[in-house]
CSV table of C-alpha atoms in Angstrom, one decimal:
chain,number,residue,atom,x,y,z
Y,1,ALA,CA,192.7,15.7,-37.8
Y,2,GLN,CA,193.2,15.8,-41.6
Y,3,SER,CA,192.8,12.7,-43.7
Y,4,VAL,CA,192.1,11.7,-47.3
Y,5,THR,CA,190.2,8.8,-48.7
Y,6,GLN,CA,190.5,7.7,-52.3
Y,7,LEU,CA,187.5,5.6,-53.0
Y,8,ASP,CA,188.9,3.5,-55.8
Y,9,SER,CA,192.3,1.8,-55.8
Y,10,HIS,CA,192.0,1.0,-59.5
Y,11,VAL,CA,190.0,2.6,-62.3
Y,12,SER,CA,190.0,1.4,-65.9
Y,13,VAL,CA,188.7,3.4,-68.8
Y,14,SER,CA,188.8,3.2,-72.6
Y,15,GLU,CA,190.8,5.8,-74.5
Y,16,GLY,CA,188.5,8.8,-75.4
Y,17,THR,CA,186.1,8.2,-72.5
Y,18,PRO,CA,185.7,10.4,-69.4
Y,19,VAL,CA,187.8,9.9,-66.3
Y,20,LEU,CA,186.5,10.2,-62.7
Y,21,LEU,CA,188.8,9.6,-59.8
Y,22,ARG,CA,187.1,10.1,-56.4
Y,23,CYS,CA,188.5,11.7,-53.3
Y,24,ASN,CA,187.0,12.6,-50.0
Y,25,TYR,CA,188.7,14.6,-47.3
Y,26,SER,CA,188.4,15.3,-43.7
Y,27,SER,CA,189.9,18.5,-42.3
Y,28,SER,CA,189.5,20.7,-39.2
Y,29,TYR,CA,190.8,23.7,-41.1
Y,30,SER,CA,189.8,25.2,-44.4
Y,31,PRO,CA,191.8,22.7,-46.5
Y,32,SER,CA,194.3,23.1,-49.3
Y,33,LEU,CA,193.8,20.1,-51.6
Y,34,PHE,CA,196.0,18.8,-54.4
Y,35,TRP,CA,196.1,16.1,-57.0
Y,36,TYR,CA,199.5,14.6,-57.9
Y,37,VAL,CA,200.3,12.1,-60.7
Y,38,GLN,CA,203.1,9.5,-60.5
Y,39,HIS,CA,204.2,7.7,-63.7
Y,40,PRO,CA,206.0,4.4,-63.2
Y,41,ASN,CA,209.4,4.8,-61.5
Y,42,LYS,CA,209.1,8.6,-61.7
Y,43,GLY,CA,208.6,11.4,-59.2
Y,44,LEU,CA,205.3,13.1,-58.5
Y,45,GLN,CA,204.0,15.9,-60.6
Y,46,LEU,CA,201.4,18.4,-59.4
Y,47,LEU,CA,198.3,18.3,-61.5
Y,48,LEU,CA,196.3,21.0,-59.8
Y,49,LYS,CA,195.6,22.6,-56.4
Y,50,TYR,CA,192.7,24.2,-54.5
Y,51,THR,CA,193.5,26.9,-52.0
Y,52,SER,CA,190.2,28.5,-51.2
Y,53,ALA,CA,189.9,30.5,-54.4
Y,54,ALA,CA,187.6,29.2,-57.2
Y,55,THR,CA,186.0,25.8,-56.4
Y,56,LEU,CA,186.5,24.5,-59.9
Y,57,VAL,CA,190.2,24.1,-60.5
Y,58,LYS,CA,191.8,23.5,-63.8
Y,59,GLY,CA,195.1,21.7,-64.0
Y,60,ILE,CA,197.5,20.5,-66.6
Y,61,ASN,CA,196.8,17.9,-69.3
Y,62,GLY,CA,193.1,18.7,-69.4
Y,63,PHE,CA,192.4,17.6,-65.8
Y,64,GLU,CA,190.1,19.5,-63.5
Y,65,ALA,CA,188.7,19.0,-60.0
Y,66,GLU,CA,185.8,20.6,-58.1
Y,67,PHE,CA,185.9,21.3,-54.4
Y,68,LYS,CA,182.5,20.6,-52.8
Y,69,LYS,CA,182.5,21.5,-49.1
Y,70,SER,CA,179.1,20.1,-48.5
Y,71,GLU,CA,180.2,16.7,-49.7
Y,72,THR,CA,183.8,17.0,-48.5
Y,73,SER,CA,184.9,15.9,-51.9
Y,74,PHE,CA,187.5,16.8,-54.4
Y,75,HIS,CA,187.0,14.5,-57.4
Y,76,LEU,CA,189.4,14.6,-60.4
Y,77,THR,CA,187.9,14.5,-63.9
Y,78,LYS,CA,189.0,14.6,-67.5
Y,79,PRO,CA,186.5,14.6,-70.4
Y,80,SER,CA,188.5,12.3,-72.6
Y,81,ALA,CA,191.2,9.9,-71.5
Y,82,HIS,CA,194.5,9.5,-73.4
Y,83,MET,CA,196.8,6.5,-73.2
Y,84,SER,CA,199.5,8.7,-71.6
Y,85,ASP,CA,197.2,9.3,-68.7
Y,86,ALA,CA,197.8,5.8,-67.4
Y,87,ALA,CA,199.5,6.4,-64.0
Y,88,GLU,CA,198.9,6.5,-60.3
Y,89,TYR,CA,197.0,9.5,-59.0
Y,90,PHE,CA,197.2,10.8,-55.4
Y,91,CYS,CA,194.7,13.1,-53.7
Y,92,VAL,CA,196.5,15.2,-51.0
Y,93,VAL,CA,195.5,17.5,-48.2
Y,94,SER,CA,197.8,20.0,-46.6
Y,95,VAL,CA,198.0,19.7,-42.8
Y,96,TYR,CA,198.1,23.4,-42.1
Y,97,GLY,CA,195.3,24.4,-44.5
Y,98,GLY,CA,196.5,27.1,-46.8
Y,99,SER,CA,199.9,27.6,-45.3
Y,100,GLN,CA,202.9,25.5,-45.2
Y,101,GLY,CA,203.2,22.1,-43.7
Y,102,ASN,CA,203.4,18.5,-44.5
Y,103,LEU,CA,201.1,16.8,-46.9
Y,104,ILE,CA,198.8,13.9,-46.2
Y,105,PHE,CA,198.5,11.5,-49.2
Y,106,GLY,CA,195.7,9.2,-50.1
Y,107,LYS,CA,196.6,5.7,-50.9
Y,108,GLY,CA,196.4,6.4,-54.6
Y,109,THR,CA,194.3,5.3,-57.6
Y,110,LYS,CA,195.9,3.5,-60.4
Y,111,LEU,CA,194.4,4.6,-63.7
Y,112,SER,CA,194.5,2.1,-66.7
Y,113,VAL,CA,193.6,3.3,-70.2
Y,114,LYS,CA,192.6,0.7,-72.7
Y,115,PRO,CA,193.0,1.4,-76.4
G,1,ASN,CA,215.8,25.4,-64.7
G,2,ALA,CA,216.7,22.2,-62.8
G,3,GLY,CA,214.0,20.6,-60.6
G,4,VAL,CA,214.5,18.8,-57.4
G,5,MET,CA,217.5,16.5,-57.6
G,6,GLN,CA,217.9,13.3,-55.6
G,7,ASN,CA,220.8,10.9,-55.6
G,8,PRO,CA,221.4,8.1,-55.8
G,9,ARG,CA,218.3,7.0,-57.7
G,10,HIS,CA,218.8,3.4,-56.6
G,11,LEU,CA,220.6,2.3,-53.5
G,12,VAL,CA,221.3,-1.2,-52.3
G,13,ARG,CA,222.4,-1.8,-48.8
G,14,ARG,CA,222.9,-5.0,-46.6
G,15,ARG,CA,221.2,-5.2,-43.3
G,16,GLY,CA,223.2,-3.2,-40.7
G,17,GLN,CA,224.8,-0.8,-43.1
G,18,GLU,CA,224.1,2.9,-43.3
G,19,ALA,CA,222.1,4.6,-46.1
G,20,ARG,CA,222.6,8.3,-47.1
G,21,LEU,CA,220.1,9.9,-49.4
G,22,ARG,CA,220.7,13.3,-50.8
G,23,CYS,CA,218.3,16.0,-52.0
G,24,SER,CA,219.1,19.3,-53.7
G,25,PRO,CA,216.0,21.6,-53.7
G,26,MET,CA,214.9,23.6,-56.7
G,27,LYS,CA,216.8,26.9,-57.2
G,28,GLY,CA,215.2,29.5,-54.9
G,29,HIS,CA,213.6,27.0,-52.6
G,30,SER,CA,214.7,27.0,-49.0
G,31,HIS,CA,212.3,24.4,-47.5
G,32,VAL,CA,212.8,20.6,-47.9
G,33,TYR,CA,210.5,17.7,-47.1
G,34,TRP,CA,211.1,14.0,-47.0
G,35,TYR,CA,208.5,11.4,-47.6
G,36,ARG,CA,208.6,7.6,-47.7
G,37,GLN,CA,206.5,5.4,-50.0
G,38,LEU,CA,206.1,1.8,-49.1
G,39,PRO,CA,204.9,-0.7,-51.7
G,40,GLU,CA,201.2,-0.3,-52.5
G,41,GLU,CA,200.9,2.7,-50.2
G,42,GLY,CA,200.7,6.5,-50.6
G,43,LEU,CA,203.6,8.7,-49.5
G,44,LYS,CA,204.0,9.3,-45.8
G,45,PHE,CA,205.5,12.5,-44.4
G,46,MET,CA,208.7,12.1,-42.5
G,47,VAL,CA,210.4,15.4,-41.9
G,48,TYR,CA,210.3,19.1,-42.9
G,49,LEU,CA,213.4,21.2,-42.8
G,50,GLN,CA,214.7,24.6,-43.7
G,51,LYS,CA,218.4,25.4,-43.7
G,52,GLU,CA,220.0,24.5,-40.4
G,53,ASN,CA,216.7,23.9,-38.8
G,54,ILE,CA,214.2,21.0,-38.4
G,55,ILE,CA,210.7,22.4,-38.4
G,56,ASP,CA,208.7,19.3,-38.1
G,57,GLU,CA,210.0,15.7,-37.6
G,58,SER,CA,206.7,14.2,-36.4
G,59,GLY,CA,206.9,11.5,-39.1
G,60,MET,CA,210.4,10.3,-38.5
G,61,PRO,CA,210.9,7.0,-36.7
G,62,LYS,CA,212.4,7.6,-33.3
G,63,GLU,CA,215.5,5.5,-33.9
G,64,ARG,CA,218.1,5.1,-36.7
G,65,PHE,CA,216.7,7.9,-38.9
G,66,SER,CA,218.0,11.5,-39.0
G,67,ALA,CA,217.8,14.4,-41.4
G,68,GLU,CA,219.7,17.6,-41.9
G,69,PHE,CA,219.8,20.5,-44.3
G,70,PRO,CA,223.1,22.4,-43.8
G,71,LYS,CA,223.8,25.9,-44.8
G,72,GLU,CA,225.7,24.7,-47.8
G,73,GLY,CA,225.0,21.6,-49.8
G,74,PRO,CA,222.1,19.2,-50.1
G,75,SER,CA,219.7,17.9,-47.5
G,76,ILE,CA,220.6,14.4,-46.3
G,77,LEU,CA,218.4,11.7,-45.0
G,78,ARG,CA,220.4,9.2,-43.0
G,79,ILE,CA,219.3,5.7,-42.0
G,80,GLN,CA,221.7,3.9,-39.7
G,81,GLN,CA,221.8,0.1,-39.4
G,82,VAL,CA,219.2,-0.5,-42.1
G,83,VAL,CA,216.7,-3.3,-41.9
G,84,ARG,CA,214.6,-5.0,-44.6
G,85,GLY,CA,211.6,-2.9,-43.5
G,86,ASP,CA,213.4,0.2,-44.6
G,87,SER,CA,213.2,-0.8,-48.2
G,88,ALA,CA,211.0,1.8,-49.9
G,89,ALA,CA,211.1,4.8,-52.2
G,90,TYR,CA,212.1,8.0,-50.5
G,91,PHE,CA,211.0,11.2,-52.0
G,92,CYS,CA,212.2,14.7,-51.4
G,93,ALA,CA,210.2,17.8,-52.1
G,94,SER,CA,211.0,21.5,-51.9
G,95,SER,CA,209.1,24.7,-51.7
G,96,GLN,CA,209.7,28.4,-51.4
G,97,ALA,CA,209.9,30.3,-48.1
G,98,PRO,CA,206.9,31.7,-46.2
G,99,GLY,CA,205.3,34.8,-47.5
G,100,THR,CA,205.5,34.0,-51.2
G,101,SER,CA,202.5,33.1,-53.2
G,102,ARG,CA,203.7,29.6,-54.0
G,103,TYR,CA,204.6,28.8,-50.4
G,104,TYR,CA,202.3,25.8,-50.2
G,105,GLU,CA,203.4,24.2,-53.5
G,106,GLN,CA,205.8,21.4,-53.1
G,107,TYR,CA,207.8,20.1,-56.0
G,108,PHE,CA,209.0,16.5,-55.9
G,109,GLY,CA,212.2,14.9,-56.9
G,110,PRO,CA,212.4,11.5,-58.8
G,111,GLY,CA,213.0,9.6,-55.6
G,112,THR,CA,215.6,7.2,-54.2
G,113,ARG,CA,214.7,3.5,-54.2
G,114,LEU,CA,216.3,1.8,-51.3
G,115,THR,CA,216.6,-1.9,-51.3
G,116,VAL,CA,217.9,-3.7,-48.2
G,117,THR,CA,219.2,-7.2,-48.7
């Protein structure tokens, strides 16, 4: 069965410092993995996705994530945080691997950015 | 190029009333998904539909909840006889049909926040 664990419920960084949001997954199939961002009272926006191509995935707004099969991890990083990055971030695995199906969400990590 | 539209954005219902949530997928998308987000939780899958067909409803509560995606018009998530525990944000997502390169990419709407009083 597929599952996702986000290791931190809350991360706080200072503006201009690196961001690391951790995610571990469990999947019986070759997984498709995603990071979504949700700003307060808004819908979810896809940041980036991994679907068995390059293991280092670049997304929007300077975010990237690396798929590490040996560690079953898909951590999200950004070299320099911006105030506008403050939001909730969800690590997501697709139930059916690379094909269609429902998504399983982690519980989310709230990112705070201090000036 | 309009994204996924949901309405209403906020809905208040008294216990025992019915709630109807609407979702219009992105242009060119034929698959719709509904998710529920309870406070302090991630989103939980409810149901996956294509036009006139429910593909996967494994996340739907057995009673009071139903979903449809008719040939014409938006997808509807219907909750009958609402209870306080139904208060949540309900998100709709849509994707393209099988066989296209972006098949697996789901685009989310802004959500409907249901409050049951």
